[in-house]
Tab-separated table of C-alpha atoms and ligand atoms in Angstrom:
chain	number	residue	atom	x	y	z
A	114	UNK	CA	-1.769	8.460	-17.746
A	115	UNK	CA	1.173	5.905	-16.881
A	116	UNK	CA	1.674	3.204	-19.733
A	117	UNK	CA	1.313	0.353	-20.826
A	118	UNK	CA	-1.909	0.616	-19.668
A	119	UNK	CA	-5.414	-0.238	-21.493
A	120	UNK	CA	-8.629	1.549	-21.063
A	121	UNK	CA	-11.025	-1.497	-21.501
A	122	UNK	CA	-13.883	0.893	-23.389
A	123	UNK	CA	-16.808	-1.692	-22.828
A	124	UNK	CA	-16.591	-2.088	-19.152
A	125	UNK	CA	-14.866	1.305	-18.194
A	126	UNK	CA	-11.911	-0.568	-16.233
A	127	UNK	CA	-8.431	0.667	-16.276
A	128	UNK	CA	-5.826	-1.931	-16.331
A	129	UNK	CA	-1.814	-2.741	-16.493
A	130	UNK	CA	-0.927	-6.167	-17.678
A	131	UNK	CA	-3.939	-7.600	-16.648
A	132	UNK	CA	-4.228	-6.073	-13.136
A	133	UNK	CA	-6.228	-3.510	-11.973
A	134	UNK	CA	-4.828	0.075	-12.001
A	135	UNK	CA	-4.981	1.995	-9.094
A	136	UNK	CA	-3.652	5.852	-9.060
A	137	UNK	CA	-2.786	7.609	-12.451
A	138	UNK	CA	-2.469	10.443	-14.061
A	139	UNK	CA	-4.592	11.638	-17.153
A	140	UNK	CA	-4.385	15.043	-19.171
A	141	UNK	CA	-3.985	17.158	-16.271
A	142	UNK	CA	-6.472	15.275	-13.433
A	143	UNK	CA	-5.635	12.396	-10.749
A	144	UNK	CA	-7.687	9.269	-11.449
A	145	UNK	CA	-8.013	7.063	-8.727
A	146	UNK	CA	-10.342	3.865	-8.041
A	147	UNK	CA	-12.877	4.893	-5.174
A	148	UNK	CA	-12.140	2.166	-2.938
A	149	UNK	CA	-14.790	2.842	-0.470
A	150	UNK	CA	-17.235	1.952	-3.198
A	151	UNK	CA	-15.270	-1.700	-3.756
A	152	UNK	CA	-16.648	-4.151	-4.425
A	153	UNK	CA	-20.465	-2.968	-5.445
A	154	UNK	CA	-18.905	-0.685	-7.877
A	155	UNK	CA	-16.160	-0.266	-9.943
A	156	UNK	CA	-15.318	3.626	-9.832
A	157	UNK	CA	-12.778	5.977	-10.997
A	158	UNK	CA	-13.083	9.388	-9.493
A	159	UNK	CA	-10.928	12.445	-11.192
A	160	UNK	CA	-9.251	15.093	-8.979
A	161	UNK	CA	-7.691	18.824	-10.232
A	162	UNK	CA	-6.888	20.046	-6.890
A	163	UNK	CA	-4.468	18.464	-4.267
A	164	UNK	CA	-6.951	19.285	-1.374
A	165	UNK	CA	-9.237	16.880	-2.901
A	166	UNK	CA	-6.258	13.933	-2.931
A	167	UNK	CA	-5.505	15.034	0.951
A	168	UNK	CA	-9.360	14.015	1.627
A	169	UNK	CA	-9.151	10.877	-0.643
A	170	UNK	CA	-6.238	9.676	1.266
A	171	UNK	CA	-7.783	10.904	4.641
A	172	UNK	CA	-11.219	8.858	3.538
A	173	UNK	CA	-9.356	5.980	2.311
A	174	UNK	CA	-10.765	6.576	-1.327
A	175	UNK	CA	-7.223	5.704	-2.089
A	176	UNK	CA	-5.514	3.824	0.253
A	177	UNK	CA	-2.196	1.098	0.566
A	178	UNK	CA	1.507	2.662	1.253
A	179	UNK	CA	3.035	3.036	-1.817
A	180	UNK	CA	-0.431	4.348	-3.468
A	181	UNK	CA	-0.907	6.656	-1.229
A	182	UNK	CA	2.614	7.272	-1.890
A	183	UNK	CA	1.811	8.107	-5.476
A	184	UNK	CA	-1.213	9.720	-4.725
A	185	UNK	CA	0.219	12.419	-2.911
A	186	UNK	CA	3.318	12.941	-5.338
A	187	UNK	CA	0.622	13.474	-8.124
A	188	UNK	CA	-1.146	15.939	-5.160
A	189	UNK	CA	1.679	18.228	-5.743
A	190	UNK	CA	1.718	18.322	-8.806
A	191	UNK	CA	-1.774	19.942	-8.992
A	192	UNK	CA	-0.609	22.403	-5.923
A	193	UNK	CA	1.875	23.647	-8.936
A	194	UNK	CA	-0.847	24.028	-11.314
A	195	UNK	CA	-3.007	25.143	-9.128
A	196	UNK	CA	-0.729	27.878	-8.297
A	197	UNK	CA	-0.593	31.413	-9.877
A	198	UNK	CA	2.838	31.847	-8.932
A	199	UNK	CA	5.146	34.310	-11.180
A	200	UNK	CA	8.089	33.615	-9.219
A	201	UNK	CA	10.399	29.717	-8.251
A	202	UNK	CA	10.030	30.709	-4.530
A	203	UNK	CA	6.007	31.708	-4.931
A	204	UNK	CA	5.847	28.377	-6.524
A	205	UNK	CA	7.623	26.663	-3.849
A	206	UNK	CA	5.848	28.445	-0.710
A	207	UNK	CA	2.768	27.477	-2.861
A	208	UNK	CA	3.794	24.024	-2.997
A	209	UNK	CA	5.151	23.869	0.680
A	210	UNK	CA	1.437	24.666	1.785
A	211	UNK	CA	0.493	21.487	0.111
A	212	UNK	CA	3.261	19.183	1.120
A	213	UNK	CA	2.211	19.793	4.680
A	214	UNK	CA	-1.532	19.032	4.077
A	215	UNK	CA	-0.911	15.961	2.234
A	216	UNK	CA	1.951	15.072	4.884
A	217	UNK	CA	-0.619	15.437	7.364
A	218	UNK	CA	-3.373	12.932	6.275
A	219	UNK	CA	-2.197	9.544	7.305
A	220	UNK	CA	1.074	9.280	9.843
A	221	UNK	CA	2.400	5.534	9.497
A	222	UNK	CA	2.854	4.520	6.199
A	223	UNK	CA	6.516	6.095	5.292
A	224	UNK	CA	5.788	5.986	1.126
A	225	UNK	CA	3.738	9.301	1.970
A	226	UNK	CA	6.389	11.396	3.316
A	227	UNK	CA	9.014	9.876	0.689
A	228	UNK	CA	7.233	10.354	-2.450
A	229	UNK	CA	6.108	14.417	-1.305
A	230	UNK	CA	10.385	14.364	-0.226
A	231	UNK	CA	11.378	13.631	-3.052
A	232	UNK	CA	9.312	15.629	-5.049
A	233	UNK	CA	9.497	18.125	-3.147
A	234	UNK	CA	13.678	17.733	-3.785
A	235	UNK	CA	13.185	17.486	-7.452
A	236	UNK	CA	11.049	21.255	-7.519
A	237	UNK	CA	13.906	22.577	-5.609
A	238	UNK	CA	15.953	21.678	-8.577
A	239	UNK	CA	14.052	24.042	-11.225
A	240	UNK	CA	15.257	26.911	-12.524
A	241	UNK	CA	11.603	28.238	-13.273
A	242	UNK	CA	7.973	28.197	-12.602
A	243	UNK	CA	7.051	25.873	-15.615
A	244	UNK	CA	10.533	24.186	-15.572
A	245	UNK	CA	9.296	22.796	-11.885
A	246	UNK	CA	5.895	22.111	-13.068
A	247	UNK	CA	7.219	19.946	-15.807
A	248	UNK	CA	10.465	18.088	-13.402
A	249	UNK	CA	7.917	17.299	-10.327
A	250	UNK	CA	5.343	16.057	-13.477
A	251	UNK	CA	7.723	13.865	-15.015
A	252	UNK	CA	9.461	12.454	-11.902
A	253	UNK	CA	5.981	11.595	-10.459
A	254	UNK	CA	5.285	9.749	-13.212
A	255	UNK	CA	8.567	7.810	-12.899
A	256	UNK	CA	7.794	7.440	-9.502
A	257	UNK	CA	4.657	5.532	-10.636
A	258	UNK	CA	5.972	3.484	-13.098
A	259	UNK	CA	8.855	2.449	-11.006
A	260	UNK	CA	5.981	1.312	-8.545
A	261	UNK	CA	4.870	-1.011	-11.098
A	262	UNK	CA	8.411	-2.604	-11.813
A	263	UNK	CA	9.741	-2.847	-8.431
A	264	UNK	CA	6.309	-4.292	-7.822
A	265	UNK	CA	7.160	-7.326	-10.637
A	266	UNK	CA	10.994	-7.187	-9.611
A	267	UNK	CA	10.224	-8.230	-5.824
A	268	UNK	CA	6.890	-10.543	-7.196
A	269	UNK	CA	9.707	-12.571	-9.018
A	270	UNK	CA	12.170	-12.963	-5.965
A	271	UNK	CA	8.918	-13.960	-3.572
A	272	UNK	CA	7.963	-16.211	-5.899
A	273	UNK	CA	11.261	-18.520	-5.590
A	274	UNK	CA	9.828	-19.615	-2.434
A	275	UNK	CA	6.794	-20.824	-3.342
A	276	UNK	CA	6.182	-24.607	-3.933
A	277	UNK	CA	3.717	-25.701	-6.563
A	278	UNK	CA	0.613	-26.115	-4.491
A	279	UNK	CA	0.833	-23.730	-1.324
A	280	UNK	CA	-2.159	-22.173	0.001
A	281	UNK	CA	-0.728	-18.372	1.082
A	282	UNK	CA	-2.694	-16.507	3.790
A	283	UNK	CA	-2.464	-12.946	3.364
A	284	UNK	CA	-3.985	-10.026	5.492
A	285	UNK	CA	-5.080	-6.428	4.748
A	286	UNK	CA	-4.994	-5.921	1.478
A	287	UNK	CA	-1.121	-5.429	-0.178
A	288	UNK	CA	-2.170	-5.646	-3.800
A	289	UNK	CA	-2.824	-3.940	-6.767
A	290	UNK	CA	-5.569	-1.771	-5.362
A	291	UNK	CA	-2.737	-0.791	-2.468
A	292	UNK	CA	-0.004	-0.191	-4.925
A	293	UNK	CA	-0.240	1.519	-8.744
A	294	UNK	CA	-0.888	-1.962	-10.004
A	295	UNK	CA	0.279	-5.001	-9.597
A	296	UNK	CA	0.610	-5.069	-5.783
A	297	UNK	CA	3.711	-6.518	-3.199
A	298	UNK	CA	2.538	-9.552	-1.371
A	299	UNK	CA	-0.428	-10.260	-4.010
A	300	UNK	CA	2.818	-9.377	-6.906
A	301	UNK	CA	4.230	-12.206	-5.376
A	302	UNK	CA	0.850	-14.475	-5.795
A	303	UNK	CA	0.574	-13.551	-9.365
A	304	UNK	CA	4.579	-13.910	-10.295
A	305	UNK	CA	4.123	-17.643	-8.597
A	306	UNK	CA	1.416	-18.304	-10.823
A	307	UNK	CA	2.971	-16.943	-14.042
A	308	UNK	CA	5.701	-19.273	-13.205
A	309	UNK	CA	3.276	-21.757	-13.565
A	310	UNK	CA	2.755	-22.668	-10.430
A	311	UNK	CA	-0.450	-23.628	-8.482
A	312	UNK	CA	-1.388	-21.006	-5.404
A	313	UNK	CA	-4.091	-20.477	-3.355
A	314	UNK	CA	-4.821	-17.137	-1.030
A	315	UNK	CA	-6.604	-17.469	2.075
A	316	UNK	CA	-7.406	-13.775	3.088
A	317	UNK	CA	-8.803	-12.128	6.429
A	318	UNK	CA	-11.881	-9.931	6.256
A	319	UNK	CA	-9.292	-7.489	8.259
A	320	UNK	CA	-11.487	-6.004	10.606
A	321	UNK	CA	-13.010	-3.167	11.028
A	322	UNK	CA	-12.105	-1.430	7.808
A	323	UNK	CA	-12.251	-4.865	5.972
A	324	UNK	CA	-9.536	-4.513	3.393
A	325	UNK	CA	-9.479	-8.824	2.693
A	326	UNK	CA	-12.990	-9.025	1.983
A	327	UNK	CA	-13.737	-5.648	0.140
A	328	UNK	CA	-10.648	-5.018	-1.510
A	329	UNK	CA	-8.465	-8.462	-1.361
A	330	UNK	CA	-11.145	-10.993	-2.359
A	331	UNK	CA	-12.512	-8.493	-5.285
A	332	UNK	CA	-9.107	-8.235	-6.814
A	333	UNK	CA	-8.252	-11.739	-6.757
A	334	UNK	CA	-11.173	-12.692	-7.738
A	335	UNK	CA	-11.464	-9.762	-10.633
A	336	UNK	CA	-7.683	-11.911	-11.587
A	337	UNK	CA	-8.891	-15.006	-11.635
A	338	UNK	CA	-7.216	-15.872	-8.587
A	339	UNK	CA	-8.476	-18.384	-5.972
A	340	UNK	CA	-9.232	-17.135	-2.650
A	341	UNK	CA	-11.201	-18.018	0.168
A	342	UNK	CA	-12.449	-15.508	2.941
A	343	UNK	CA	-11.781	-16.303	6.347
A	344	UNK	CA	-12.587	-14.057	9.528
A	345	UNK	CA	-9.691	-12.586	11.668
A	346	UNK	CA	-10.631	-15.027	14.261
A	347	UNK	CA	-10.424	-18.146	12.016
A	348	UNK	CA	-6.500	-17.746	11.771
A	349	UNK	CA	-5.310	-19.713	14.721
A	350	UNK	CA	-7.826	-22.359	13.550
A	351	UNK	CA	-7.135	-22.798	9.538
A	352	UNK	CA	-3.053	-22.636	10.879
A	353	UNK	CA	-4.089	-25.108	13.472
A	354	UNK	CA	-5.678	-27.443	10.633
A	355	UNK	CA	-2.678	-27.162	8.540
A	356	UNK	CA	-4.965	-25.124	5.953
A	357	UNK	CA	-1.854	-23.134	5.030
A	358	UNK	CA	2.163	-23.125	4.093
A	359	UNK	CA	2.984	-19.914	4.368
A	360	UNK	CA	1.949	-16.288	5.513
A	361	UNK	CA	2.629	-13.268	3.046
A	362	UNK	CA	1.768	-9.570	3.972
A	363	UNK	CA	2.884	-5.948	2.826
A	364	UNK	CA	4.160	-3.468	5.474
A	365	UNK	CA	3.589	0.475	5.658
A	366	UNK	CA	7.038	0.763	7.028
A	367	UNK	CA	10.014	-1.308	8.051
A	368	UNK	CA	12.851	-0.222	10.365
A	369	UNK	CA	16.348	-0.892	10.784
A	370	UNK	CA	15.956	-3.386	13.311
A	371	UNK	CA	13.272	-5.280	11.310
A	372	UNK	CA	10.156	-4.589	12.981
A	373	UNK	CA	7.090	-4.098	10.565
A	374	UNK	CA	4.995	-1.808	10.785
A	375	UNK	CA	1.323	-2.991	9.004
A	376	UNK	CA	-1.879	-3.582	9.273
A	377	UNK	CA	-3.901	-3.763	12.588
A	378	UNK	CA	-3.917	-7.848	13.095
A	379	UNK	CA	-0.578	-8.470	11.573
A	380	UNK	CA	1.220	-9.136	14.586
A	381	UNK	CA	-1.400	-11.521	16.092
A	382	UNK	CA	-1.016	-13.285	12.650
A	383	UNK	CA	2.492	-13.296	13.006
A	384	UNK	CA	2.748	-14.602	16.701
A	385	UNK	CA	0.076	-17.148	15.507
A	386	UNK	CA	2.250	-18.693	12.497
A	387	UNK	CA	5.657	-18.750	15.055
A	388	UNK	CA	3.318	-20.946	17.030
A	389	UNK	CA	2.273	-23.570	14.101
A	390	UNK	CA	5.936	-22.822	12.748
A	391	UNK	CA	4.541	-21.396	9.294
A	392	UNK	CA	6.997	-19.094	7.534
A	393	UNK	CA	5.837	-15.496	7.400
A	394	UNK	CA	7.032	-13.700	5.260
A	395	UNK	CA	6.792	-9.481	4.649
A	396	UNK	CA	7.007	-8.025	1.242
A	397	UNK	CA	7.823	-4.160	1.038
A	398	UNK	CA	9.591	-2.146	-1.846
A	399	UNK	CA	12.856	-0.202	-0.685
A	400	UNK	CA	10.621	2.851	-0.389
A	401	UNK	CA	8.518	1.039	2.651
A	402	UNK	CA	12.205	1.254	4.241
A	403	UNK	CA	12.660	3.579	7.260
A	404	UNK	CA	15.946	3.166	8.421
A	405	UNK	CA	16.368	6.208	10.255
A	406	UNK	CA	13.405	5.915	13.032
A	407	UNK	CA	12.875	3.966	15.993
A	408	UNK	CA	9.912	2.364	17.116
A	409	UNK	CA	9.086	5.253	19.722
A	410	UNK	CA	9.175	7.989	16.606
A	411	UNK	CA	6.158	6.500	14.569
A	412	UNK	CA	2.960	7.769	14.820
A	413	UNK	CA	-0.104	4.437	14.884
A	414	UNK	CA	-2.651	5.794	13.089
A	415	UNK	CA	-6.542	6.211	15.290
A	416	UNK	CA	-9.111	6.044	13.399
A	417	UNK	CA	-13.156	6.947	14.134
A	418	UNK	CA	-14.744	5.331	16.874
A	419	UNK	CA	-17.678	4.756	14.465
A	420	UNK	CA	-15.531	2.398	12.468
A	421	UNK	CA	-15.899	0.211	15.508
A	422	UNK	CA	-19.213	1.032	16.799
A	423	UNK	CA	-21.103	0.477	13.688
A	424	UNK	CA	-21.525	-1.955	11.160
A	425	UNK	CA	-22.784	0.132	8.049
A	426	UNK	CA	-24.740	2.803	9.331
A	427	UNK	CA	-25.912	1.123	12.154
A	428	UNK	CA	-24.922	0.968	15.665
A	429	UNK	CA	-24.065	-2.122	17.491
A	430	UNK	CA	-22.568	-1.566	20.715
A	431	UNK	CA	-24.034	0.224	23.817
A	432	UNK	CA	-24.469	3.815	23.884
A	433	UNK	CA	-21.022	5.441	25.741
A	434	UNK	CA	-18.865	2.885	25.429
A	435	UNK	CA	-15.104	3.443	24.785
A	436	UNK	CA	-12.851	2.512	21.654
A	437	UNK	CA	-9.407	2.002	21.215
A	438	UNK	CA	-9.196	1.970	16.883
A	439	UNK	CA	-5.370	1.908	16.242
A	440	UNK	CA	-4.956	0.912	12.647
A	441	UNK	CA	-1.348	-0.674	12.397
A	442	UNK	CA	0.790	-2.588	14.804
A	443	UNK	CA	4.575	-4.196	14.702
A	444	UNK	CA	5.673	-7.134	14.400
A	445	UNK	CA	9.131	-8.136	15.855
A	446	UNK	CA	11.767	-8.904	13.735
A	447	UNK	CA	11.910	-12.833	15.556
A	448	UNK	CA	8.560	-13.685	13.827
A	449	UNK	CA	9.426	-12.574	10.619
A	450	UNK	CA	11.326	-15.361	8.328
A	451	UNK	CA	12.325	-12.765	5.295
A	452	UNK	CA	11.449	-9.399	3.869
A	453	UNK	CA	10.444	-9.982	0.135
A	454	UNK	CA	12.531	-6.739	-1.627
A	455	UNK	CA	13.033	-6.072	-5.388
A	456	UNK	CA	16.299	-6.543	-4.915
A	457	UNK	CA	16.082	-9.582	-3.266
A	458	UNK	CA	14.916	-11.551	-0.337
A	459	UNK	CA	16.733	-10.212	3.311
A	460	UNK	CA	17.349	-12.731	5.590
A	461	UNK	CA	17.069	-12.363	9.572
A	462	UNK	CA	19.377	-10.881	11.169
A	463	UNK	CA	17.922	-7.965	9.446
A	464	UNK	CA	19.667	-5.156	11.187
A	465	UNK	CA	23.117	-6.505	10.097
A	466	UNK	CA	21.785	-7.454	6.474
A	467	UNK	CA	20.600	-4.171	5.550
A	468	UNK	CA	23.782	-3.011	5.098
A	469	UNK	CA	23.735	-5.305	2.136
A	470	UNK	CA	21.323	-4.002	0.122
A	471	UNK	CA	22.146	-1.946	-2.697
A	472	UNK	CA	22.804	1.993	-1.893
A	473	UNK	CA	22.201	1.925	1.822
B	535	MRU	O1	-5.157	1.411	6.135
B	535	MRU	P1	-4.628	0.874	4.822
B	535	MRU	O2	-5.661	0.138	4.039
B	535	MRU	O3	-3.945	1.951	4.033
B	535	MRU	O4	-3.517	-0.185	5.248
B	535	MRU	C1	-2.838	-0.878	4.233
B	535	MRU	C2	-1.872	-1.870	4.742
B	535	MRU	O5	-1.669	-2.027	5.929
B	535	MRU	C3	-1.076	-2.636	3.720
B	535	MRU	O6	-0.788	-3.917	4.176
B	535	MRU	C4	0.241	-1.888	3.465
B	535	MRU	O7	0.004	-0.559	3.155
B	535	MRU	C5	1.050	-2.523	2.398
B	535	MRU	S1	0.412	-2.210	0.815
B	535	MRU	C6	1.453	-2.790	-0.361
């Protein structure tokens, strides 16, 4: 298990200063929040074997970029216990089997394919079977915490920018329940208000796997943070009304160029607040950075018709008809007014301004 953390024994709720904790790990098992069971019911469900955290990612049990991020470094770690491998290169064929099933599970968000990188780097690095089990252990772990600080870090810099008073819509959900704790746009939400200052969220159901009003509105409100629910549909309207100041999101990956890639709806939301001229802002960790791609080389995600189809268990829509279920989209760098980092805020033009961030 990551620390500081505190396991509240009454009501059976893991948290990290104060917010809810997502992914960790605990003698030997993954424990994750189920988050298809949010809100109805806080659960933690305990994994031994990485084939089980490929299906909780696939199922959205776990879910968010950098959790699922996190997730999947922990994943191979349990491929190298798993393993009966006498030999570094047994281990590491073992382990390569794994990499490509958890690579596999969800294509968009580029924290996946970092975190199993650099793990996978880090095993490389061991001069025997146990020596790798411990590295790939201990760096995962780092991995996590560093989630958590980089999490505060950026929180801090987004909250500069808010006034005492703004009403913040958000979409999707880019909070603690995305991240290990503490969360990137809803990090900034909570930094603003530790500064003392007074915010409000407006968040969108985010249709159809509704992220704001499962996941978004139960966290906030688990924080004591005030939110309202509005549907996807309401967002021209409440920006119309002047019902907000200012849009913050989280992104599964950004490119070179700027363009986001996030949640299905984000780019309507951003075209929408260009129109009212509301700032939107993105907030993303260095890891959400892909600075290699282009647009054309990243996989949207398609999920199940059903999601779509049905409400619940029940269908709503005549029998045959077809579904188009992408799950992100992009949003040009134009719309965007900054990219909320933990080590700092970039400024448009962000293809020239990368090169001033730290290491790239
Ligand atoms: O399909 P999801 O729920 O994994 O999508 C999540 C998002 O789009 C989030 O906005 C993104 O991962 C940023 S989380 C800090």
């Amino acid at each position: 298990m990551i620390g500081p953390y505190q396991l509240l024994g009454h009501n059976k709720k893991y948290v990290m200063d104060n917010s809810l904790l997502t992914v960790s790990w605990e003698d030997g098992k993954v424990v994750m929040i189920d988050q298809t069971k949010l809100p109805k019911k806080l659960e933690y469900v305990k994994y031994t074997k990485y084939q089980d955290i490929a299906k909780a990612i696939k199922r959205l049990i776990i879910r968010g970029a950098p959790a699922i991020g996190v997730a999947a470094a922990f994943g191979l770690c349990l491929a190298s216990f798993q393993s009966k491998a006498g030999s570094t290169a047994e281990l590491l064929s073992d382990m390569e089997i794994a990499y490509t099933l958890l690579r596999g599970t969800r294509p968009t968000a580029v924290n996946l394919v970092w975190a199993l990188d650099l793990v996978m780097k880090k095993a490389r690095e061991g001069n025997s079977v146990n020596q790798i089990r411990k590295g790939i252990l201990d760096y995962s772990l780092k991995i996590a915490q560093d989630d958590v600080s980089t999490n505060k870090k950026l929180g801090k810099y987004g909250a500069e920018l808010i006034n005492d008073g703004e009403v913040v819509l958000t979409h999707c959900n880019a909070g603690s329940l995305a991240t290990v704790a503490y969360g990137t746009a809803l990090g900034v939400i909570r930094a603003a208000r530790k500064s003392g200052k007074e915010v409000r969220v407006i968040a969108t159901e985010t249709r159809p796997v509704m992220q704001g009003s499962r996941l978004t509105a139960f966290e906030l409100k688990h924080d004591g943070i005030d939110v309202c629910l509005i549907p996807d549909t309401a967002v021209g309207y409440v920006m119309s009304q002047k019902m907000i100041s200012r849009v913050i999101v989280g992104a599964d990956r950004v490119l070179r160029t700027g363009h986001v890639f996030n949640k299905i709806g984000t780019y309507q939301v951003a075209v929408m607040a260009n129109r009212h001229m509301i700032p939107f802002y993105v907030a993303a960790p260095m890891s959400t950075f892909d600075l290699e791609s282009d647009i054309g080389d990243i996989v949207i995600e398609q999920r199940d018709a059903r999601e779509i189809l049905q409400v619940g268990n029940r269908v709503i829509t005549p029998k045959g008809v077809d579904v188009l279920n992408p799950a992100f989209d992009i949003t040009p760098p134009e719309l965007i007014a900054g990219i909320i980092t933990e080590e700092g805020i970039l400024q448009p033009p962000f293809k020239k301004n990368f090169k001033y961030i730290k290491g790239r």
